[in-house]
Short mmCIF file of C-alpha atoms and ligand atoms in Angstrom, two decimals:
data_model
loop_
_atom_site.label_atom_id
_atom_site.label_comp_id
_atom_site.label_asym_id
_atom_site.label_seq_id
_atom_site.Cartn_x
_atom_site.Cartn_y
_atom_site.Cartn_z
CA MET A 1 0.09 -0.05 -0.02
CA THR A 2 1.16 3.55 -0.62
CA THR A 3 2.76 5.45 2.31
CA LEU A 4 1.62 8.79 3.00
CA ALA A 5 3.63 11.93 4.52
CA LEU A 6 2.93 15.49 5.24
CA SER A 7 5.23 18.45 4.36
CA ASP A 8 4.69 22.26 4.42
CA ARG A 9 8.09 22.90 2.66
CA ARG A 10 8.07 24.98 -0.38
CA LEU A 11 7.51 23.27 -3.71
CA ASP A 12 11.14 24.04 -5.11
CA ARG A 13 12.63 22.28 -2.18
CA LEU A 14 10.56 18.93 -2.60
CA LYS A 15 11.76 16.45 -5.00
CA ALA A 16 9.29 13.83 -6.44
CA ASP A 17 8.57 12.05 -9.41
CA ALA A 18 5.20 13.49 -9.93
CA MET A 19 2.85 16.25 -8.76
CA VAL A 20 -0.93 15.71 -8.25
CA ILE A 21 -2.96 19.09 -8.82
CA GLY A 22 -6.72 19.84 -8.71
CA LEU A 23 -8.78 21.24 -11.36
CA GLY A 24 -12.19 23.09 -10.97
CA SER A 25 -14.71 23.82 -13.38
CA ASN A 26 -16.76 27.25 -12.74
CA ASP A 27 -18.90 29.50 -15.26
CA ASP A 28 -15.96 30.50 -17.00
CA GLY A 29 -14.80 26.79 -17.40
CA LEU A 30 -11.48 25.34 -16.54
CA VAL A 31 -9.67 26.60 -13.41
CA LEU A 32 -6.55 25.66 -11.77
CA LEU A 33 -7.61 25.07 -8.04
CA PRO A 34 -5.29 26.51 -4.76
CA GLY A 35 -2.18 24.95 -4.47
CA ALA A 36 -1.14 24.72 -8.03
CA GLU A 37 0.12 28.43 -8.25
CA ALA A 38 3.90 27.46 -7.55
CA ILE A 39 4.08 24.92 -10.10
CA ASP A 40 2.43 27.06 -12.85
CA GLU A 41 4.66 29.92 -12.25
CA SER A 42 7.60 27.62 -13.00
CA LEU A 43 6.16 26.74 -16.08
CA GLY A 44 5.73 30.44 -17.02
CA GLY A 45 1.79 30.60 -16.25
CA ALA A 46 1.23 28.29 -19.28
CA LEU A 47 -0.54 25.65 -17.20
CA VAL A 48 -4.07 26.41 -18.21
CA ALA A 49 -3.73 26.78 -21.60
CA ALA A 50 -1.66 23.41 -21.90
CA LEU A 51 -4.57 21.45 -20.21
CA LEU A 52 -7.16 23.06 -22.43
CA THR A 53 -5.15 21.95 -25.36
CA LEU A 54 -5.41 18.38 -23.85
CA GLY A 55 -9.02 18.74 -23.64
CA ALA A 56 -9.16 19.38 -19.77
CA THR A 57 -12.52 20.70 -18.26
CA GLY A 58 -12.16 20.77 -14.83
CA LYS A 59 -14.96 18.31 -14.40
CA GLN A 60 -15.01 15.23 -12.01
CA GLY A 61 -13.39 12.37 -13.94
CA ASP A 62 -10.63 14.41 -15.86
CA CYS A 63 -7.32 13.06 -15.30
CA LEU A 64 -4.44 14.36 -17.31
CA LYS A 65 -0.95 13.81 -17.34
CA LEU A 66 1.62 16.22 -18.62
CA VAL A 67 5.37 16.27 -18.66
CA THR A 68 7.42 19.38 -17.81
CA PHE A 69 10.46 19.20 -20.08
CA GLY A 70 12.79 19.93 -17.25
CA GLN A 71 10.99 23.54 -16.48
CA ALA A 72 9.42 22.38 -12.99
CA SER A 73 10.64 20.68 -10.08
CA VAL A 74 8.68 17.60 -10.85
CA PRO A 75 8.91 15.89 -14.35
CA LEU A 76 5.43 14.93 -14.61
CA ILE A 77 2.09 16.68 -13.37
CA VAL A 78 -1.12 14.73 -13.01
CA ALA A 79 -4.15 17.17 -13.07
CA VAL A 80 -7.35 15.66 -11.67
CA GLY A 81 -10.72 17.33 -12.17
CA LEU A 82 -13.05 18.13 -8.93
CA GLY A 83 -15.96 19.70 -10.61
CA SER A 84 -17.81 22.59 -9.12
CA PRO A 85 -17.55 23.61 -5.47
CA GLY A 86 -20.53 23.65 -3.36
CA THR A 87 -21.50 26.85 -0.95
CA ASP A 88 -18.86 25.73 1.42
CA GLY A 89 -16.04 24.99 -0.82
CA TYR A 90 -15.07 21.56 -2.54
CA THR A 91 -16.24 18.53 -0.30
CA ALA A 92 -14.35 15.77 1.26
CA ASP A 93 -15.85 13.54 -1.29
CA GLN A 94 -14.78 15.36 -4.27
CA VAL A 95 -11.04 15.60 -3.07
CA ARG A 96 -11.42 11.97 -2.09
CA ARG A 97 -12.63 10.92 -5.47
CA ALA A 98 -10.11 13.15 -7.48
CA ALA A 99 -7.19 11.64 -5.31
CA GLY A 100 -8.43 8.27 -6.25
CA CYS A 101 -8.35 8.73 -9.82
CA ALA A 102 -4.84 10.61 -9.54
CA ALA A 103 -3.48 7.35 -7.23
CA ARG A 104 -4.22 5.09 -10.60
CA ALA A 105 -2.57 7.72 -12.92
CA LEU A 106 0.38 7.41 -10.34
CA SER A 107 0.95 3.89 -10.70
CA GLY A 108 4.51 2.88 -11.42
CA GLN A 109 5.99 5.98 -9.80
CA ALA A 110 7.88 6.00 -6.59
CA THR A 111 7.17 9.16 -5.31
CA ALA A 112 4.63 12.14 -5.72
CA ILE A 113 3.26 14.98 -3.90
CA THR A 114 -0.22 16.51 -4.03
CA THR A 115 -1.58 19.89 -3.44
CA LEU A 116 -5.04 18.44 -3.11
CA ALA A 117 -5.58 19.09 0.53
CA GLY A 118 -5.46 23.00 -0.21
CA VAL A 119 -8.07 23.00 -2.85
CA ASN A 120 -10.29 25.47 -0.47
CA GLY A 121 -7.38 27.62 0.57
CA ASP A 122 -6.37 26.51 4.09
CA THR A 123 -5.74 23.05 4.53
CA ASP A 124 -8.13 21.66 7.16
CA ALA A 125 -8.07 18.23 8.76
CA GLN A 126 -11.21 17.02 6.50
CA LEU A 127 -9.61 17.58 3.27
CA ILE A 128 -5.91 16.19 4.43
CA GLY A 129 -7.74 12.97 5.63
CA ALA A 130 -9.86 12.82 2.16
CA ALA A 131 -6.74 13.22 -0.05
CA ALA A 132 -5.09 10.62 2.11
CA GLU A 133 -7.73 8.14 1.92
CA GLY A 134 -8.37 8.64 -1.88
CA ILE A 135 -4.85 7.75 -2.76
CA MET A 136 -4.48 4.89 -0.61
CA LEU A 137 -8.14 3.51 -1.70
CA GLY A 138 -7.70 4.32 -5.36
CA GLY A 139 -4.41 3.05 -5.56
CA TYR A 140 -5.29 -0.51 -4.37
CA THR A 141 -4.80 -3.51 -6.38
CA TYR A 142 -5.24 -7.26 -5.83
CA THR A 143 -2.53 -9.25 -7.10
CA ALA A 144 -2.25 -12.12 -4.71
CA TYR A 145 -3.19 -14.62 -7.41
CA LYS A 146 -1.01 -13.55 -10.39
CA SER A 147 1.75 -15.98 -10.81
CA THR A 148 4.15 -13.63 -12.10
CA ALA A 149 5.20 -10.31 -10.29
CA PRO A 150 2.60 -7.37 -11.50
CA ASP A 151 4.33 -5.15 -13.99
CA ALA A 152 6.25 -2.17 -11.82
CA ALA A 153 4.04 0.15 -14.21
CA LEU A 154 0.80 -1.04 -12.67
CA SER A 155 1.77 -1.15 -8.75
CA PRO A 156 0.64 1.50 -6.43
CA VAL A 157 2.92 4.72 -6.15
CA GLY A 158 5.31 4.14 -3.50
CA LYS A 159 4.95 7.36 -1.51
CA VAL A 160 2.88 10.52 -1.52
CA THR A 161 3.43 13.75 0.30
CA ILE A 162 0.50 15.95 1.03
CA LEU A 163 1.33 19.59 1.04
CA VAL A 164 -0.19 21.23 4.19
CA ASP A 165 0.06 24.58 5.75
CA ARG A 166 1.56 23.16 8.88
CA ALA A 167 2.98 19.63 8.84
CA ARG A 168 4.07 19.49 12.60
CA ASN A 169 0.55 20.00 13.59
CA GLN A 170 -1.39 17.64 15.79
CA VAL A 171 -4.50 17.83 14.05
CA ALA A 172 -3.04 17.05 10.65
CA THR A 173 -1.09 14.33 11.64
CA ALA A 174 -3.81 12.88 13.55
CA ALA A 175 -5.84 13.31 10.44
CA LEU A 176 -3.34 11.18 8.44
CA LYS A 177 -3.02 8.39 10.92
CA ARG A 178 -7.07 8.27 11.08
CA ALA A 179 -7.03 8.15 7.09
CA THR A 180 -4.44 5.26 7.05
CA SER A 181 -6.48 3.37 9.63
CA ILE A 182 -9.57 3.73 7.31
CA SER A 183 -7.95 2.88 4.38
CA GLU A 184 -6.22 -0.18 5.83
CA ALA A 185 -9.38 -1.55 7.04
CA VAL A 186 -11.37 -1.00 3.56
CA ALA A 187 -8.52 -2.84 1.95
CA VAL A 188 -8.97 -5.80 4.49
CA ALA A 189 -12.55 -5.86 3.34
CA ARG A 190 -11.47 -5.71 -0.16
CA ASP A 191 -9.31 -8.53 -0.06
CA PHE A 192 -11.82 -10.71 1.49
CA VAL A 193 -14.12 -10.07 -1.18
CA ASN A 194 -11.72 -10.49 -3.90
CA MET A 195 -10.40 -13.77 -2.56
CA PRO A 196 -11.64 -16.62 -4.79
CA PRO A 197 -14.27 -19.12 -2.89
CA ASN A 198 -12.03 -22.04 -3.35
CA ASP A 199 -9.65 -20.35 -0.64
CA LEU A 200 -12.19 -18.66 1.38
CA TYR A 201 -14.96 -20.65 3.01
CA PRO A 202 -16.57 -20.71 6.16
CA GLU A 203 -13.79 -22.49 8.17
CA SER A 204 -10.66 -20.37 6.39
CA PHE A 205 -12.70 -17.24 6.76
CA ALA A 206 -13.28 -17.74 10.36
CA LEU A 207 -9.80 -18.47 10.86
CA LYS A 208 -8.62 -15.31 9.12
CA ALA A 209 -11.03 -13.15 11.30
CA ARG A 210 -9.46 -14.78 14.37
CA ALA A 211 -5.97 -14.03 13.24
CA PHE A 212 -6.97 -10.54 12.31
CA GLY A 213 -8.91 -9.75 15.60
CA ARG A 214 -6.14 -11.26 17.74
CA GLU A 215 -3.51 -8.76 16.16
CA ALA A 216 -5.93 -5.76 16.29
CA GLY A 217 -6.84 -6.69 20.35
CA VAL A 218 -10.29 -7.92 19.72
CA ARG A 219 -11.55 -11.07 20.96
CA VAL A 220 -12.84 -13.77 18.80
CA GLU A 221 -14.71 -16.83 19.17
CA VAL A 222 -15.52 -19.30 16.35
CA LEU A 223 -18.61 -21.60 16.87
CA ASP A 224 -18.34 -24.55 14.54
CA GLU A 225 -20.95 -27.01 13.48
CA LYS A 226 -21.37 -29.04 16.62
CA ARG A 227 -21.59 -25.76 18.74
CA LEU A 228 -24.07 -24.37 16.06
CA LEU A 229 -26.33 -27.38 16.67
CA ALA A 230 -26.01 -27.12 20.29
CA GLY A 231 -26.81 -23.41 20.16
CA GLY A 232 -30.12 -24.02 18.16
CA PHE A 233 -28.49 -22.03 15.04
CA GLY A 234 -30.99 -23.86 12.57
CA GLY A 235 -30.55 -21.09 9.80
CA VAL A 236 -26.78 -21.22 9.61
CA LEU A 237 -27.00 -24.92 9.87
CA ALA A 238 -29.96 -25.21 7.10
CA VAL A 239 -28.08 -22.81 4.50
CA GLY A 240 -24.72 -24.69 5.18
CA SER A 241 -25.87 -28.24 4.99
CA GLY A 242 -25.14 -28.18 0.96
CA SER A 243 -21.48 -28.02 1.40
CA GLU A 244 -18.95 -30.31 2.50
CA ARG A 245 -17.41 -26.85 4.03
CA LYS A 246 -19.13 -26.47 7.27
CA PRO A 247 -20.62 -23.29 8.41
CA ARG A 248 -19.33 -21.14 11.14
CA LEU A 249 -20.48 -18.23 13.42
CA VAL A 250 -17.65 -15.62 14.27
CA ARG A 251 -18.31 -13.29 17.29
CA MET A 252 -15.89 -10.51 17.74
CA THR A 253 -16.06 -8.61 20.87
CA TYR A 254 -14.11 -5.03 20.89
CA THR A 255 -14.07 -3.83 24.81
CA PRO A 256 -12.83 -0.04 25.40
CA THR A 257 -10.32 0.67 27.80
CA LYS A 258 -12.19 3.57 28.96
CA THR A 259 -16.09 3.79 28.50
CA ALA A 260 -18.52 6.35 29.83
CA ARG A 261 -21.31 4.92 31.97
CA SER A 262 -23.89 6.14 29.72
CA ALA A 263 -21.99 5.00 26.39
CA PRO A 264 -24.47 3.08 23.99
CA THR A 265 -23.41 -0.38 22.92
CA PHE A 266 -23.36 -1.64 19.39
CA ALA A 267 -24.08 -4.82 17.48
CA LEU A 268 -22.65 -5.60 13.97
CA VAL A 269 -24.08 -8.30 12.05
CA GLY A 270 -22.87 -9.08 8.35
CA LYS A 271 -23.83 -11.76 5.80
CA GLY A 272 -20.77 -14.37 5.20
CA ILE A 273 -22.09 -16.44 2.55
CA THR A 274 -18.73 -17.49 0.76
CA PHE A 275 -20.30 -18.46 -2.15
CA ASP A 276 -24.08 -18.66 -3.31
CA SER A 277 -25.03 -20.92 -6.10
CA GLY A 278 -28.78 -20.56 -4.99
CA GLY A 279 -28.57 -23.99 -3.49
CA ILE A 280 -31.29 -26.26 -4.82
CA SER A 281 -33.04 -23.31 -6.17
CA LEU A 282 -29.91 -22.91 -8.20
CA LYS A 283 -28.87 -19.65 -10.19
CA PRO A 284 -28.61 -19.36 -13.63
CA GLY A 285 -24.99 -20.14 -14.93
CA PRO A 286 -23.94 -16.58 -16.60
CA LYS A 287 -22.36 -14.19 -13.94
CA MET A 288 -22.70 -16.70 -11.30
CA ASP A 289 -18.98 -16.15 -10.58
CA LEU A 290 -20.04 -12.76 -8.89
CA MET A 291 -21.46 -14.83 -6.03
CA LYS A 292 -18.04 -15.01 -4.67
CA THR A 293 -18.74 -11.58 -3.29
CA ASP A 294 -21.91 -12.72 -1.07
CA MET A 295 -19.70 -12.36 2.11
CA ALA A 296 -18.93 -8.70 1.47
CA GLY A 297 -21.39 -7.76 4.69
CA ALA A 298 -19.25 -10.07 6.74
CA ALA A 299 -16.14 -8.57 5.25
CA ALA A 300 -17.39 -5.10 6.03
CA MET A 301 -18.09 -6.01 9.55
CA ILE A 302 -14.61 -7.57 10.27
CA ALA A 303 -12.99 -4.81 8.91
CA SER A 304 -15.11 -2.26 10.82
CA MET A 305 -14.27 -4.25 13.91
CA LEU A 306 -10.37 -3.98 13.20
CA LEU A 307 -11.08 -0.30 12.45
CA ILE A 308 -13.09 0.39 15.90
CA ALA A 309 -10.25 -0.85 17.72
CA ALA A 310 -7.49 0.66 15.83
CA LEU A 311 -9.38 3.89 16.70
CA GLN A 312 -10.17 3.05 20.11
CA LEU A 313 -13.67 4.05 19.99
CA PRO A 314 -14.95 4.49 23.38
CA VAL A 315 -17.81 2.00 23.06
CA LYS A 316 -18.35 -1.65 23.20
CA VAL A 317 -18.97 -3.30 19.79
CA ILE A 318 -19.76 -7.05 19.48
CA ALA A 319 -20.02 -8.43 15.59
CA THR A 320 -21.87 -11.75 15.15
CA ILE A 321 -21.16 -13.07 11.65
CA PRO A 322 -22.57 -15.96 10.15
CA MET A 323 -20.58 -17.93 7.35
CA ALA A 324 -21.94 -20.60 5.09
CA GLU A 325 -21.78 -21.84 1.68
CA ASN A 326 -24.78 -22.33 -0.31
CA LEU A 327 -24.86 -25.19 -2.75
CA PRO A 328 -26.77 -27.82 -3.78
CA SER A 329 -26.15 -31.52 -2.94
CA GLY A 330 -27.77 -34.44 -1.43
CA GLY A 331 -27.51 -32.80 2.16
CA ALA A 332 -28.67 -29.40 1.10
CA TYR A 333 -31.74 -27.65 2.57
CA ARG A 334 -34.61 -27.72 -0.01
CA PRO A 335 -38.10 -25.93 -0.81
CA ALA A 336 -40.56 -26.40 1.59
CA ASP A 337 -38.25 -27.29 4.43
CA VAL A 338 -39.15 -25.69 7.84
CA VAL A 339 -36.08 -24.10 9.83
CA THR A 340 -36.23 -23.24 13.33
CA PHE A 341 -34.03 -20.46 14.30
CA ARG A 342 -32.17 -19.53 17.59
CA ASN A 343 -34.97 -17.35 19.03
CA GLY A 344 -37.41 -20.33 18.43
CA LYS A 345 -38.84 -18.72 15.45
CA THR A 346 -39.68 -20.90 12.25
CA ALA A 347 -39.57 -20.03 8.50
CA GLU A 348 -40.93 -22.11 5.50
CA ILE A 349 -38.07 -22.01 2.82
CA LEU A 350 -39.84 -21.25 -0.25
CA ASN A 351 -36.70 -20.47 -2.12
CA THR A 352 -33.12 -21.64 -1.20
CA ASP A 353 -31.67 -18.87 -2.96
CA ALA A 354 -32.92 -16.56 -0.28
CA GLU A 355 -30.38 -17.73 2.12
CA GLY A 356 -28.69 -14.61 3.38
CA ARG A 357 -31.74 -13.63 5.51
CA VAL A 358 -31.92 -17.23 6.81
CA VAL A 359 -28.32 -17.20 8.22
CA LEU A 360 -28.82 -13.42 9.14
CA ALA A 361 -31.99 -14.36 11.22
CA ASP A 362 -29.96 -16.60 13.70
CA ALA A 363 -27.25 -14.01 13.85
CA ILE A 364 -29.36 -11.19 14.71
CA ALA A 365 -31.04 -13.26 17.35
CA ARG A 366 -27.88 -14.03 18.99
CA ALA A 367 -26.74 -10.62 18.50
CA CYS A 368 -29.83 -9.10 20.34
CA GLU A 369 -29.34 -11.37 23.30
CA ASP A 370 -26.40 -8.94 24.42
CA LYS A 371 -29.10 -6.11 24.37
CA PRO A 372 -27.13 -3.53 22.44
CA ASP A 373 -28.59 -0.01 21.94
CA TYR A 374 -28.09 -0.32 18.25
CA LEU A 375 -27.62 -3.01 15.58
CA ILE A 376 -26.22 -2.31 12.48
CA GLU A 377 -26.54 -5.28 9.76
CA THR A 378 -25.06 -4.86 6.21
CA SER A 379 -25.68 -8.01 3.55
CA THR A 380 -25.49 -8.58 -0.11
CA LEU A 381 -29.37 -9.59 0.41
CA THR A 382 -31.13 -8.77 -2.91
CA GLY A 383 -30.99 -8.35 -6.47
CA ALA A 384 -34.01 -6.22 -6.02
CA GLN A 385 -31.75 -3.72 -4.43
CA VAL A 386 -29.72 -3.23 -7.49
CA VAL A 387 -33.04 -2.84 -9.60
CA ALA A 388 -34.08 -0.09 -7.20
CA LEU A 389 -31.29 1.92 -6.42
CA GLY A 390 -28.45 0.59 -8.87
CA ASN A 391 -24.70 -0.17 -8.30
CA ARG A 392 -23.69 2.74 -6.00
CA THR A 393 -26.62 3.14 -3.69
CA ALA A 394 -27.25 0.92 -0.72
CA GLY A 395 -30.61 0.55 0.52
CA VAL A 396 -31.25 1.04 4.12
CA MET A 397 -34.50 0.02 6.45
CA GLY A 398 -34.89 -0.30 9.94
CA SER A 399 -36.01 1.78 12.91
CA VAL A 400 -36.92 5.32 11.53
CA PRO A 401 -34.46 7.53 13.24
CA PHE A 402 -31.63 5.17 13.28
CA ARG A 403 -32.25 4.17 9.68
CA ASP A 404 -31.90 7.89 8.92
CA LEU A 405 -28.78 8.28 10.79
CA VAL A 406 -27.02 5.35 9.15
CA THR A 407 -28.18 6.65 5.62
CA ALA A 408 -26.75 10.35 6.32
CA ALA A 409 -23.36 8.75 7.42
CA GLY A 410 -23.24 6.88 4.28
CA ASN A 411 -23.87 10.00 2.32
CA ALA A 412 -21.43 11.99 4.32
CA VAL A 413 -18.62 9.79 3.93
CA GLY A 414 -19.62 9.44 -0.12
CA GLU A 415 -20.79 5.87 0.30
CA GLY A 416 -24.31 6.40 -1.03
CA ALA A 417 -27.27 5.26 0.77
CA TRP A 418 -31.00 5.79 0.53
CA ALA A 419 -33.57 5.06 3.02
CA MET A 420 -36.37 2.54 2.44
CA PRO A 421 -39.70 1.49 4.02
CA LEU A 422 -40.97 -1.56 5.47
CA PRO A 423 -44.37 -1.67 4.27
CA ASP A 424 -47.14 -3.67 6.01
CA GLU A 425 -48.43 -5.38 2.63
CA VAL A 426 -45.09 -6.45 1.66
CA ARG A 427 -44.73 -8.29 5.38
CA SER A 428 -48.27 -10.03 4.76
CA ALA A 429 -47.08 -11.27 1.42
CA MET A 430 -44.50 -13.38 3.35
CA ASP A 431 -47.20 -15.17 5.66
CA SER A 432 -47.15 -19.15 5.64
CA ALA A 433 -49.56 -21.63 6.08
CA THR A 434 -47.11 -23.75 7.78
CA ALA A 435 -44.62 -21.77 9.74
CA ASP A 436 -44.54 -18.57 11.46
CA PHE A 437 -43.69 -16.89 7.94
CA ALA A 438 -42.00 -17.73 4.39
CA ASN A 439 -38.58 -16.49 3.35
CA ILE A 440 -39.58 -14.76 0.27
CA GLY A 441 -42.58 -12.54 -0.65
CA ASP A 442 -44.73 -12.45 -3.86
CA GLY A 443 -42.34 -10.94 -5.87
CA PRO A 444 -42.51 -6.96 -5.77
CA GLY A 445 -40.51 -5.12 -3.22
CA GLY A 446 -38.06 -7.83 -2.82
CA MET A 447 -35.55 -5.60 -1.20
CA LEU A 448 -38.19 -4.57 1.45
CA ALA A 449 -39.19 -8.27 2.04
CA GLY A 450 -35.48 -8.86 3.08
CA GLY A 451 -35.84 -6.18 5.35
CA HIS A 452 -39.14 -7.39 6.98
CA PHE A 453 -37.57 -10.95 7.33
CA LEU A 454 -34.81 -9.54 9.17
CA GLN A 455 -36.76 -7.39 11.66
CA GLU A 456 -38.58 -10.69 12.85
CA PHE A 457 -35.38 -11.40 14.62
CA VAL A 458 -34.65 -7.74 16.19
CA ALA A 459 -35.28 -7.61 19.68
CA ASP A 460 -37.70 -5.20 21.12
CA GLY A 461 -36.00 -1.80 22.26
CA VAL A 462 -32.92 -2.26 19.80
CA GLN A 463 -32.46 0.44 17.33
CA TRP A 464 -31.73 -1.22 14.04
CA ALA A 465 -30.61 -0.65 10.49
CA HIS A 466 -30.08 -3.26 7.41
CA VAL A 467 -28.06 -2.00 4.60
CA ASP A 468 -28.34 -3.86 1.60
CA ILE A 469 -25.38 -3.69 -0.54
CA ALA A 470 -25.95 -6.21 -3.30
CA GLY A 471 -25.05 -3.71 -6.03
CA PRO A 472 -22.61 -1.28 -4.16
CA SER A 473 -20.39 -3.98 -2.67
CA TYR A 474 -18.56 -4.94 -6.09
CA ASN A 475 -17.63 -3.10 -9.12
CA SER A 476 -17.65 -5.05 -12.38
CA GLY A 477 -17.06 -1.72 -14.39
CA ALA A 478 -14.06 0.21 -14.79
CA PRO A 479 -12.53 1.92 -11.83
CA TYR A 480 -13.95 5.32 -11.04
CA GLY A 481 -12.95 8.00 -8.23
CA TYR A 482 -11.35 6.03 -5.44
CA THR A 483 -13.28 2.70 -6.34
CA PRO A 484 -11.49 0.04 -8.04
CA LYS A 485 -12.70 -2.96 -10.03
CA GLY A 486 -13.62 -5.57 -8.24
CA ALA A 487 -14.48 -5.50 -4.43
CA ALA A 488 -15.45 -1.62 -3.03
CA GLY A 489 -15.11 -2.06 0.44
CA VAL A 490 -18.18 -0.45 1.53
CA PRO A 491 -19.96 0.16 3.84
CA VAL A 492 -16.94 0.23 6.13
CA ARG A 493 -16.71 4.03 6.49
CA THR A 494 -20.39 4.38 6.86
CA ILE A 495 -20.24 2.25 9.88
CA LEU A 496 -17.62 4.08 11.46
CA ARG A 497 -19.39 7.43 10.71
CA ALA A 498 -22.62 5.72 11.84
CA ILE A 499 -21.01 4.62 15.23
CA GLU A 500 -19.34 7.75 15.62
CA ASP A 501 -22.66 9.94 14.93
CA ALA A 502 -24.84 7.53 17.14
CA ILE A 503 -22.30 8.14 20.07
CA ALA A 504 -22.51 11.84 19.51
CA ALA A 505 -26.35 11.67 19.36
CA HIS A 506 -26.84 9.52 22.58
N1 BES B 1 -26.81 -12.86 -2.88
C1 BES B 1 -28.05 -12.74 -3.62
C2 BES B 1 -28.35 -11.50 -3.98
C3 BES B 1 -27.47 -10.74 -4.74
C4 BES B 1 -27.89 -10.52 -5.96
C5 BES B 1 -26.22 -10.14 -4.37
C6 BES B 1 -27.21 -9.55 -6.93
C7 BES B 1 -25.43 -9.42 -5.09
C8 BES B 1 -25.71 -9.20 -6.55
C9 BES B 1 -29.14 -13.39 -2.59
O1 BES B 1 -28.86 -14.35 -1.99
C10 BES B 1 -30.14 -13.85 -3.56
O2 BES B 1 -29.92 -14.79 -4.38
N2 BES B 1 -31.31 -13.21 -3.64
C11 BES B 1 -32.80 -13.51 -4.25
C12 BES B 1 -33.66 -13.54 -3.45
C13 BES B 1 -34.98 -14.26 -3.96
C14 BES B 1 -34.76 -15.47 -4.15
C15 BES B 1 -35.97 -13.81 -3.22
C16 BES B 1 -32.44 -12.73 -5.48
O3 BES B 1 -32.43 -11.44 -5.04
O4 BES B 1 -33.09 -12.92 -6.54
MN1 MN B 2 -29.07 -16.44 -2.78
ZN1 ZN B 3 -26.81 -14.77 -1.40
#
């Protein structure tokens, strides 16, 4: 991963292979953003004209490389567009996205400097953090399974120095440290999702969670199939029954060293289906490979626990993470089965491909036994989420005030989120003649049916939110902003922000 540093030295005293500057677009078109004056001066004020020749607009997505022919202290300029500022100047996410684009353009370089933290004039902690996160997140690559060392030209930039007003400033260095912890956590989540399912299966996933947790000072407990049976986790066992790789339930506990007596407690739950073939209700072949991403919720919650521990949040957080592989076989659960969950409720299985909610039911019931104030669950739960909201906006359901807090947190950190209702008629469509309810509804509102199912397992008095990330968890298209191709690592930053906001509001 790229290393980062801060500097307040003058540009002509800094040596680097490249310099990243920000471009904006206003009513007059392309503008150079604050911080780029010095390099423009060394080029005789010719930068805007040169950029216009290259077709720059200053809009988001612009990413141009210019050589300086020995006229400046750096041989290469990378100019990235941020678009137009809002009423309070450029937002953190505009800077984060531009830095992400720049990071990809810097691939193969050893060193770079950037003025992106200064696009609003003064360099504040917010923009220092955003620039740092953008560079680290945008430069992410996953090469673990390439048999030959990746081309140097494709590897992330070695070191980026962020130009700031004062480098030996506590607020600035804290912002950089926090951004590094955040980016490392997002990379952990991405690595898990990108890993192929022949190597990432419930047992190996649980062992990795344990190893990461130990290193971070988080307590980890792994329930194997025997303990799942003894504990009445009928949903996890049913979904896992079709695979020779047996299911697991991982419990991660973070206890802060100092907590206020009135501090709220949090439960995190994430869907960990290491591969979702649909089971007996088998999915069609095309694009089934994408279902290696069906543990993105689990990955995000494990990564969030590591991040919470790294940042030493002053609250207790317990993650409950069900892991199973959904495959068809002679041992698999089947349509018409009735499953009994941890809390005694029963569901009639009408489609074995609606398996996420079946494992999450047990996990949510278990999580609520700890009596948390807040519960956040995230999962690649429904294709209906993608139909409704597309690939970059998560659907958020739950208790209304907390649902709205989590939604606002997502939008604040640049991870798209939209609040969704849980209408009564969607729940009544899930009524079952045999069991307490069925695991699917009658078709329309599939995302909301998923939310309703989960709600059945949330204990009274727990403020909860369900974040459906079926679309946003994985980017099958070209990289954009700080989102690479492949795993996006969402909603780790939303979780952190939501917990911090809930602490502040409690
Ligand atoms: N893992 C899928 C949902 C999914 C779809 C995730 C697309 C990522 C991208 C989930 O287990 C599933 O199969 N859901 C079914 C539910 C249906 C049977 C009620 C779906 O959405 O089709
Ligand atoms: Mn499924
Ligand atoms: Zn699934």
